[in-house]
PDB file of C-alpha atoms in Angstrom:
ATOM      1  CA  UNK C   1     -68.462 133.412 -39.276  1.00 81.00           C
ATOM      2  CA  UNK C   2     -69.892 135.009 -42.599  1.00 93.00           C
ATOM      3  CA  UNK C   3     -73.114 133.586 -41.781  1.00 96.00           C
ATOM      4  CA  UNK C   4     -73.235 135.238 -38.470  1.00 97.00           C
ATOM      5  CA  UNK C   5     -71.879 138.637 -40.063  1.00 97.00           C
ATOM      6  CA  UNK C   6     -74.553 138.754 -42.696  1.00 97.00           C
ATOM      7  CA  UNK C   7     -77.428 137.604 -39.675  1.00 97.00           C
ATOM      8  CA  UNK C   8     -76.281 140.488 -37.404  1.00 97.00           C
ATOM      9  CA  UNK C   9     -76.450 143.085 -40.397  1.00 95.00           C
ATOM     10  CA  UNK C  10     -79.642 141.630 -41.675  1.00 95.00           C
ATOM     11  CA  UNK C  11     -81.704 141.680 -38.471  1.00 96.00           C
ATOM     12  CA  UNK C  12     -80.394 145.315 -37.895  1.00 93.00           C
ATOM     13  CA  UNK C  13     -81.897 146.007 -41.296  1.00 92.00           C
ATOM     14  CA  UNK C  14     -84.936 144.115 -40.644  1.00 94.00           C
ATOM     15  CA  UNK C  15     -84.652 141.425 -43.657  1.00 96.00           C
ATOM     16  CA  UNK C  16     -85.106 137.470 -43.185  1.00 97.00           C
ATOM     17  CA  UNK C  17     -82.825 136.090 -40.835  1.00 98.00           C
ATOM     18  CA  UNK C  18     -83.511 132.457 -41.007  1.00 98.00           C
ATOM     19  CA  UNK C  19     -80.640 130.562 -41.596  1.00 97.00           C
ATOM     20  CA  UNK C  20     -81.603 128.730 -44.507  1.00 98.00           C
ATOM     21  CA  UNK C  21     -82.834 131.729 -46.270  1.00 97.00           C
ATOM     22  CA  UNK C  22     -79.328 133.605 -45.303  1.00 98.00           C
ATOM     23  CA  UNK C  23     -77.251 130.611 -46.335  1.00 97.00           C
ATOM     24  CA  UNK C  24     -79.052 130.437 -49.826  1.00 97.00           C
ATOM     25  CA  UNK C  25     -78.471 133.571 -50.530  1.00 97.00           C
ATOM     26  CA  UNK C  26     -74.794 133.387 -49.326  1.00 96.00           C
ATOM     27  CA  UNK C  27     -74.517 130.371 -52.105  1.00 96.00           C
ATOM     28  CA  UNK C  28     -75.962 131.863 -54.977  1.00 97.00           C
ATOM     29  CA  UNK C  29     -73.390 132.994 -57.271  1.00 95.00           C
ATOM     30  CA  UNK C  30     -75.839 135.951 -58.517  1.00 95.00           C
ATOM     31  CA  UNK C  31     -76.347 137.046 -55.511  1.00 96.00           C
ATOM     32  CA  UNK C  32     -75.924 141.094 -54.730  1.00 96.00           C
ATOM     33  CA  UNK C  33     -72.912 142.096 -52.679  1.00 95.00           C
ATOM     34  CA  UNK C  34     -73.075 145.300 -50.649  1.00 93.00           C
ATOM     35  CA  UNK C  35     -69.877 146.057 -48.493  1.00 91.00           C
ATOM     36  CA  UNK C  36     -69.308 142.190 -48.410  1.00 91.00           C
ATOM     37  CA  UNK C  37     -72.888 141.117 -47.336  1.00 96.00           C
ATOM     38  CA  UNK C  38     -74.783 139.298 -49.332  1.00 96.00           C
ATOM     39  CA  UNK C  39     -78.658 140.095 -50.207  1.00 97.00           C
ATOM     40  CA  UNK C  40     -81.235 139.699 -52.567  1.00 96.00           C
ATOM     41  CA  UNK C  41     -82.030 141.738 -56.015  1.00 96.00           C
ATOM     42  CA  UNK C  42     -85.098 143.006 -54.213  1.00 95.00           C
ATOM     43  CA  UNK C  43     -82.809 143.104 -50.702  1.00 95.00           C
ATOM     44  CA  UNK C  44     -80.294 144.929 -52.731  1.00 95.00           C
ATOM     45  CA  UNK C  45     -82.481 147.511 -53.606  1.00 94.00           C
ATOM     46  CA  UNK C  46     -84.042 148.107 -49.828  1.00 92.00           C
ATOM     47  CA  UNK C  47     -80.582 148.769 -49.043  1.00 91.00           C
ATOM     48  CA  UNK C  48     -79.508 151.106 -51.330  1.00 93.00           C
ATOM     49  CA  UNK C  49     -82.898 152.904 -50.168  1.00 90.00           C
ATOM     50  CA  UNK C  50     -81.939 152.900 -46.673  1.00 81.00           C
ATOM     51  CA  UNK C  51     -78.816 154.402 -47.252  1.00 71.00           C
ATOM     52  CA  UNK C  52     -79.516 157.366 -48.593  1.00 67.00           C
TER      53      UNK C  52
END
C-alpha cells in the first residue's frame, strides 16, 4: 500500500517511478520524508521547489 501511495505521488510529480528505485528509497533509513512520502535528498529538494 505505501509503495503504491508514494508511486501515485511520484509520477504526479514526475520523479522515478520504478519500483525498485521507489522501494530503495522507502528502505533507507536516511531517506527524506515529506507529508509521509518518501524521496531523495535531491527529490527532497525538487519538492520543496514545487511547492512554493
Amino acid at each position: 500500500m505505501e509503495l503504491e501511495k508514494n508511486i501515485k505521488l511520484r509520477k504526479t510529480l514526475g520523479f522515478d517511478i520504478n519500483r525498485n528505485h521507489v522501494l530503495s528509497i522507502l528502505n533507507d533509513e536516511n531517506k527524506e520524508e515529506r507529508f509521509s512520502y518518501g524521496f531523495t535528498k535531491e527529490e527532497a529538494k525538487e519538492f520543496d521547489r514545487c511547492k512554493r
